[in-house]
Amino acid sequence: MIRLSNISMNYQGKQILENINLEIAAGETMVIIGPSGSGKSTLLRLIVGLIKPTGGEIWIDGQATAGLSEDELNRIRLRMGMVFQYSALFDSMSVGDNVAFGLRQHTTMTEAEIARVVNRKLRMVGLFGKENVMPNELSGGMKKRVSLARAIAANPQIVLYDEPTAGLDPIMSGKIDRLITSTKRIMGVTSVVVTHHMSSAFNIADRIAMIYGGQIIAIGTVEEIKGSDNPIVQQFIHGEKKPGLIARRRLKAGC
Ligand SMILES: Nc1ncnc2c1ncn2[C@@H]1O[C@H](COP(=O)(O)OP(=O)(O)OP(=O)(O)O)[C@@H](O)[C@H]1O
């Protein structure tokens, strides 16, 4: 389980997140939506421990992360895998070496064991036999899948996805959505997914949280979010421009 308690985050005095409270149950897929710059990626980086909050506490499986030693934090990080925006593969390494990277760094597995895991994870994401291909030979969708294979190589309990379908066509986006869902089903992972694609959000989410103005302004199941009476949420999920401005006008006009 992931619990954020009164999380705040400032960058150079600019408040990005303010008193965020969020609980994500084990095995749940939580999708985070919100306008560009609202702090969605920041939230993921806080959960994975790449940055520290300026206020509040983060709990992973009942353990508060503040005050832990670097060793203890590393043990928690090993239970998480992250699929970064733009895939973030190492261009000079083959697909197989990219997937093996964390296993070589953080485990005592033999090369033969690592090769078996790489093989299995590439099969899971539909890239069986692509170990020796270099990243620059792959399409954007294939890179995302390698990135997912790398994220799940060490059998994490939590997988964080930063815009996994950005820049992909609808067919490949659908494929990635199904992979996120099958990874949850097969491995039982807890997933946190940041996306701009509402169709993806609706396909994969157990619950959706919307960040706006540094706060979570709505949280609920797909049906609850679709039926939200918050005009900002409605404008965002229907893709209208300038949600804040239009919403304020509508609220003023009482419609
Ligand atoms: N390291 C940093 N230093 C200073 N400001 C930062 C840093 N990282 C993010 N920000 C700022 O924090 C705000 C939130 O950024 P973040 O990337 O979390 O938003 P986002 O909702 O994920 O945006 P997008 O949907 O465009 O990816 C932005 O205004 C961004 O410029």
XYZ file of N, CA and C and ligand atoms in Angstrom, residues 10-12 14 16-17 34-43 45 51 85-86 162-163 194 196 211, ligand 1:
106
model
N 7.588 22.135 -2.953
C 7.943 23.443 -3.544
C 9.163 23.266 -4.410
N 9.205 23.990 -5.534
C 10.444 24.121 -6.305
C 10.825 25.589 -6.258
N 11.967 25.897 -5.719
C 12.456 27.285 -5.613
C 11.340 28.227 -5.136
N 8.241 27.924 -5.306
C 6.955 27.825 -6.007
C 6.237 26.553 -5.554
N 4.095 23.500 -5.735
C 3.571 22.649 -6.816
C 2.460 21.749 -6.270
N 2.705 21.139 -5.124
C 1.701 20.276 -4.500
C 1.464 20.765 -3.077
N -4.471 15.426 -14.870
C -4.405 16.844 -14.510
C -3.700 17.595 -15.610
N -3.865 18.922 -15.644
C -3.245 19.705 -16.712
C -1.719 19.624 -16.686
N -1.105 20.003 -17.795
C 0.353 20.071 -17.877
C 0.900 20.976 -16.782
N 1.929 20.512 -16.125
C 2.562 21.340 -15.102
C 1.857 21.293 -13.755
N 0.839 20.419 -13.609
C 0.102 20.400 -12.335
C 0.819 19.596 -11.253
N 1.883 18.857 -11.650
C 2.651 18.158 -10.619
C 2.502 16.656 -10.637
N 1.995 16.102 -11.725
C 1.759 14.649 -11.788
C 3.084 13.872 -11.746
N 4.048 14.291 -12.583
C 5.348 13.590 -12.587
C 6.054 13.797 -11.247
N 5.885 14.975 -10.692
C 6.478 15.261 -9.378
C 5.955 14.257 -8.351
N 4.662 13.977 -8.417
C 4.054 13.016 -7.482
C 4.689 11.629 -7.641
N 7.693 10.991 -8.835
C 9.094 11.044 -8.371
C 9.164 11.041 -6.854
N 12.903 12.298 -5.316
C 12.946 13.605 -4.645
C 12.236 13.483 -3.298
N 8.852 8.670 -18.642
C 8.417 9.382 -19.829
C 9.554 9.257 -20.856
N 9.245 9.113 -22.120
C 10.249 8.962 -23.200
C 11.109 7.697 -23.011
N 5.038 6.887 -16.103
C 4.911 8.317 -16.425
C 4.585 8.459 -17.906
N 3.355 8.769 -18.194
C 2.872 8.958 -19.571
C 3.255 7.794 -20.490
N 0.489 7.997 -14.639
C 0.208 9.379 -15.033
C -0.093 9.365 -16.516
N -2.142 11.606 -19.964
C -2.961 12.682 -20.543
C -4.096 12.095 -21.361
N -5.396 16.046 -10.286
C -4.658 17.112 -9.606
C -4.932 18.420 -10.334
N 13.458 20.007 -10.836
C 12.613 21.027 -10.959
N 13.000 22.291 -10.627
C 12.142 23.329 -10.715
N 10.856 23.215 -11.126
C 10.419 22.005 -11.474
C 11.268 20.850 -11.405
N 10.550 19.774 -11.816
C 9.309 20.230 -12.110
N 9.228 21.559 -11.916
C 8.035 22.391 -12.092
O 6.995 21.818 -11.331
C 5.760 21.904 -12.014
C 5.164 20.527 -12.098
O 5.970 19.731 -12.957
P 5.563 18.225 -13.316
O 6.529 17.739 -14.331
O 5.401 17.449 -12.071
O 4.120 18.448 -13.972
P 3.231 17.450 -14.832
O 1.843 17.601 -14.326
O 3.800 16.091 -14.816
O 3.375 18.104 -16.276
P 3.266 17.438 -17.742
O 1.875 16.892 -17.833
O 3.475 18.583 -18.662
O 4.332 16.381 -17.833
C 6.057 22.556 -13.345
O 5.758 23.948 -13.224
C 7.524 22.352 -13.541
O 8.091 23.387 -14.300
